[in-house]
GROMACS .gro file of C-alpha atoms in nm:
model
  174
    1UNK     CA    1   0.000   0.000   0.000
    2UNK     CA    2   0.170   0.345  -0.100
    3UNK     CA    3   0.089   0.648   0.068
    4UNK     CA    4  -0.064   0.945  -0.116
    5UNK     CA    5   0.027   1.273  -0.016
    6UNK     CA    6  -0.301   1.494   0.034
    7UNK     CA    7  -0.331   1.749  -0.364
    8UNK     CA    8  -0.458   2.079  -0.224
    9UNK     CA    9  -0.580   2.363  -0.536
   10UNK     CA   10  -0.588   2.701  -0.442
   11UNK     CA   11  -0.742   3.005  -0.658
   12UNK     CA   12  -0.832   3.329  -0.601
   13UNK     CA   13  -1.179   3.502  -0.587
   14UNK     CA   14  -1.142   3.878  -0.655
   15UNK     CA   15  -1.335   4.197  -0.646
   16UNK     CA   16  -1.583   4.071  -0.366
   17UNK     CA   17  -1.781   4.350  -0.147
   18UNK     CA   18  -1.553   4.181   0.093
   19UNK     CA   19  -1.242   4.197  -0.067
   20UNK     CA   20  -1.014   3.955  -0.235
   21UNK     CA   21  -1.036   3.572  -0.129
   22UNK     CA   22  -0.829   3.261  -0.180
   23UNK     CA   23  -1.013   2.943  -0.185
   24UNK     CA   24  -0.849   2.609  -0.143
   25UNK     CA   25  -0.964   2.226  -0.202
   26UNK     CA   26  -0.896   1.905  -0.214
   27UNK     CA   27  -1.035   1.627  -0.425
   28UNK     CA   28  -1.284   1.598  -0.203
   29UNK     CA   29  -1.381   1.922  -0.116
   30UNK     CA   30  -1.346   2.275   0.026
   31UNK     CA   31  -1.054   2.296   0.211
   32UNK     CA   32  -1.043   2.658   0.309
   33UNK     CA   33  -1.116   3.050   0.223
   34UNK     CA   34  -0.896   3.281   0.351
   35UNK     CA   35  -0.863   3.677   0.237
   36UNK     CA   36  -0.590   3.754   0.022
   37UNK     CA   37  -0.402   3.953   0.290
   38UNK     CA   38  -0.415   3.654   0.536
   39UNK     CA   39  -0.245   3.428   0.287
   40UNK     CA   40   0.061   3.382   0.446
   41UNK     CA   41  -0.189   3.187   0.772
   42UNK     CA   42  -0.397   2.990   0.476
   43UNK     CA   43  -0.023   2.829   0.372
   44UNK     CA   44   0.059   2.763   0.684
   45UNK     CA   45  -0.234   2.579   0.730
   46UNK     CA   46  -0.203   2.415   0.408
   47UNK     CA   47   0.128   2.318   0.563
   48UNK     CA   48   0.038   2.177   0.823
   49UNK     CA   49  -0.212   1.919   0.634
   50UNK     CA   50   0.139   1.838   0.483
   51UNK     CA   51  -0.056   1.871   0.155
   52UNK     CA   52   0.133   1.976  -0.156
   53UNK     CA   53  -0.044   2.288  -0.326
   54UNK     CA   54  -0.087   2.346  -0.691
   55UNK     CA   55  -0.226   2.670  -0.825
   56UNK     CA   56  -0.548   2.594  -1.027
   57UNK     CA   57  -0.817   2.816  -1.120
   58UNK     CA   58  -1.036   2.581  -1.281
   59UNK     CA   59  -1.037   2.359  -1.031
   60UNK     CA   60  -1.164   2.619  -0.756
   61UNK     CA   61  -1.362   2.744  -1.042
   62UNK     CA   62  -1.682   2.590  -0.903
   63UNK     CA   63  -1.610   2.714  -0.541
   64UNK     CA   64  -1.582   3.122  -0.695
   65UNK     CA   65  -1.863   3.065  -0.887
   66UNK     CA   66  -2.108   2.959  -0.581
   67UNK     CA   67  -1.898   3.207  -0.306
   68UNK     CA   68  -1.922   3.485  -0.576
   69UNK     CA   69  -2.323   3.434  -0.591
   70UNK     CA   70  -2.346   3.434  -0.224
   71UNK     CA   71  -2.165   3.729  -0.168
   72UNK     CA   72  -2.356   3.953  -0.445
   73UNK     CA   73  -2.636   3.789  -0.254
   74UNK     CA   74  -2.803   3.570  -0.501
   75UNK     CA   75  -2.748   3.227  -0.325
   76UNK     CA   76  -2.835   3.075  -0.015
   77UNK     CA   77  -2.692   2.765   0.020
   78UNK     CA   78  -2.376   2.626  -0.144
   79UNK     CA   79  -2.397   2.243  -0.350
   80UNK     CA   80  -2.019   2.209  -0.359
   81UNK     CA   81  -1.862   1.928  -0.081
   82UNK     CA   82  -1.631   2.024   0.211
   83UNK     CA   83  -1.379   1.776   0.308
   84UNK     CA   84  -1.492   1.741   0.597
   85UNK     CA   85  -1.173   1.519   0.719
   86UNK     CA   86  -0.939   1.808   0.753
   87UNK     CA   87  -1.096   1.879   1.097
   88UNK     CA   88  -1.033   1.733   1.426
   89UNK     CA   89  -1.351   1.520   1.533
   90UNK     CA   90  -1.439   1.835   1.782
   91UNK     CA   91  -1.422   2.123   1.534
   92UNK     CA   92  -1.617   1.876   1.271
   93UNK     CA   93  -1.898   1.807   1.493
   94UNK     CA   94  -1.928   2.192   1.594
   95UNK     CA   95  -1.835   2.289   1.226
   96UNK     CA   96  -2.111   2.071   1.066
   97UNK     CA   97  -2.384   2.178   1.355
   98UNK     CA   98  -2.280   2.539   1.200
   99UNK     CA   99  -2.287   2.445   0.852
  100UNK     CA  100  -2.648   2.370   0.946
  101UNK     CA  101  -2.745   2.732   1.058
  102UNK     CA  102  -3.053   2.831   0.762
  103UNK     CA  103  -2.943   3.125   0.564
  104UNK     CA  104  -3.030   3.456   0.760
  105UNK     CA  105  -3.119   3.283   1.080
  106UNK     CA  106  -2.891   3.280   1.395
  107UNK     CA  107  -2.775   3.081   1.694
  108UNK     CA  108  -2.588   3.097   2.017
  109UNK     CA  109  -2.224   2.934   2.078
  110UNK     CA  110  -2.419   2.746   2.379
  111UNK     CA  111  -2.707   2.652   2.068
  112UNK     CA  112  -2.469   2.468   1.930
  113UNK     CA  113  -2.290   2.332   2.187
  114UNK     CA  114  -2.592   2.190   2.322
  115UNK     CA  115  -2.718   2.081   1.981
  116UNK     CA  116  -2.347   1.860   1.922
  117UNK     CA  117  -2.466   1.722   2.310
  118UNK     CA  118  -2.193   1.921   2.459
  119UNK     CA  119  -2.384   2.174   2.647
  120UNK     CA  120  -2.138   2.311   2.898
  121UNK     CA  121  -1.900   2.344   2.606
  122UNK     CA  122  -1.980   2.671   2.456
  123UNK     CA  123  -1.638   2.820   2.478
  124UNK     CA  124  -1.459   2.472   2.293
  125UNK     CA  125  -1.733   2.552   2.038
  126UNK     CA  126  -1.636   2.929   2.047
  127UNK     CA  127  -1.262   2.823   1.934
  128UNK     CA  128  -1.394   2.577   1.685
  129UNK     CA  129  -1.519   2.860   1.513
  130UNK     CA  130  -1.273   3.080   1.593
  131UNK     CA  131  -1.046   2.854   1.357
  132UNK     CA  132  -1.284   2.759   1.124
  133UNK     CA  133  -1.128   2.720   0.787
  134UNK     CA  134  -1.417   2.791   0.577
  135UNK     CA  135  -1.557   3.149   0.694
  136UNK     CA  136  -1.855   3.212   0.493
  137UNK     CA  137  -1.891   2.903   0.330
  138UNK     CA  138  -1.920   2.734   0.731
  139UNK     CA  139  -2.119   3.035   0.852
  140UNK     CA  140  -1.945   3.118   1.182
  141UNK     CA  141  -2.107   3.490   1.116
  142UNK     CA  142  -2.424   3.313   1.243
  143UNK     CA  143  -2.341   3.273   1.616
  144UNK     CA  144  -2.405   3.521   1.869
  145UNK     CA  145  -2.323   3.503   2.190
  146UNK     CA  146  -2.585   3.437   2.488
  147UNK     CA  147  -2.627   3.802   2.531
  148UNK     CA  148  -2.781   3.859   2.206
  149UNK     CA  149  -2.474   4.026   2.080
  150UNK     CA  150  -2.206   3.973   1.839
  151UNK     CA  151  -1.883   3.844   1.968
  152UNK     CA  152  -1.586   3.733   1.789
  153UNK     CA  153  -1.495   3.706   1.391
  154UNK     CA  154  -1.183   3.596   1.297
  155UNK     CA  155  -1.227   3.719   0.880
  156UNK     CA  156  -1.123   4.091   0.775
  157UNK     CA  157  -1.286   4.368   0.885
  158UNK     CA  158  -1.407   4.194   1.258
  159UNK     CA  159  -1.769   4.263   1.364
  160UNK     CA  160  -1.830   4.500   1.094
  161UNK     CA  161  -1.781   4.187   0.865
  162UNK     CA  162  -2.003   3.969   1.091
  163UNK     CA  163  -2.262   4.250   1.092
  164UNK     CA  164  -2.282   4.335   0.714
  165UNK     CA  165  -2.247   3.943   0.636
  166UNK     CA  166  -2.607   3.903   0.897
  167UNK     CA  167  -2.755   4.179   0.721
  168UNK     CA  168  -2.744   4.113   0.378
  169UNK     CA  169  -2.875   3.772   0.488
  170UNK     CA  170  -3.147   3.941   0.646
  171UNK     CA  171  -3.082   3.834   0.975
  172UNK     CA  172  -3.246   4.028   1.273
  173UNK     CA  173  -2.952   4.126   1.504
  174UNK     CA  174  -3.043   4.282   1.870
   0.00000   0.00000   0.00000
């Protein structure tokens, strides 16, 4: 049995309302979305997945195409896979709970945490997001804290990109 190194294709998504984006998958999937000026963190992770990287715009094509919708908001929900197997079993559970947030609606870290059957766990579900790979396409934008208020985001721009992300979903923020 030989050993196959983990193929990781990155691209670049330019021009959004958000800024410029790389995108990265695998053959299986969605890997990550970084922005452009936080590439030099989306190769070190890529490093540390000890994947080797090839440039590829086609590939990621797909990925632009649906992330590029969203963000002009004409989609809701994206049909591409996310490798799911990148994650540690802790961050997949509480990325995949996230992943399940509807469009425009929101939840609390302790929501989730009690949804994954975790429910003192809040704050482990807090730094799953906090590292989540996949910002907008693994809406982390869509947790709140238990105050009603938005804590935390990780992508350019902070809360102001949390906030603008809820509203053009439509989401009703407190």
């Amino acid at each position: 049995m030989t050993f196959s190194p983990l193929k990781i294709y990155l691209g670049e998504l330019n021009n959004t309302p958000l800024g410029d984006l790389r995108i990265a998958a695998s053959d299986l999937g969605l890997v990550a979305v970084e922005w452009a000026d936080s590439q030099p963190e989306l190769i070190q992770h890529l490093f540390r997945l000890k994947a080797t990287v090839e440039q590829n715009q086609k590939v990621i094509h797909p990925y632009v195409k649906e992330l590029g919708e969203y963000l002009k908001g004409k989609r809701r929900d994206f049909t591409f896979e996310i490798d799911w197997g990148i994650l540690k079993p802790f961050q997949q559970k509480a990325l995949q709970a996230v992943y399940a947030i509807p469009y425009g609606e929101i939840l609390t870290y302790a929501d989730v945490a009690v949804q994954i059957g975790h429910p003192h766990a809040y704050r482990a579900v807090g730094r799953a997001n906090a590292t989540n790979p996949m910002p907008l396409v693994i809406p982390c934008h869509r947790l709140i804290g238990k105050d009603g208020k938005l804590h935390g985001y990780g992508g350019k721009g902070g809360l102001k990109t949390k906030e603008w992300l809820l509203k053009m979903e439509g989401a009703v923020i407190t």
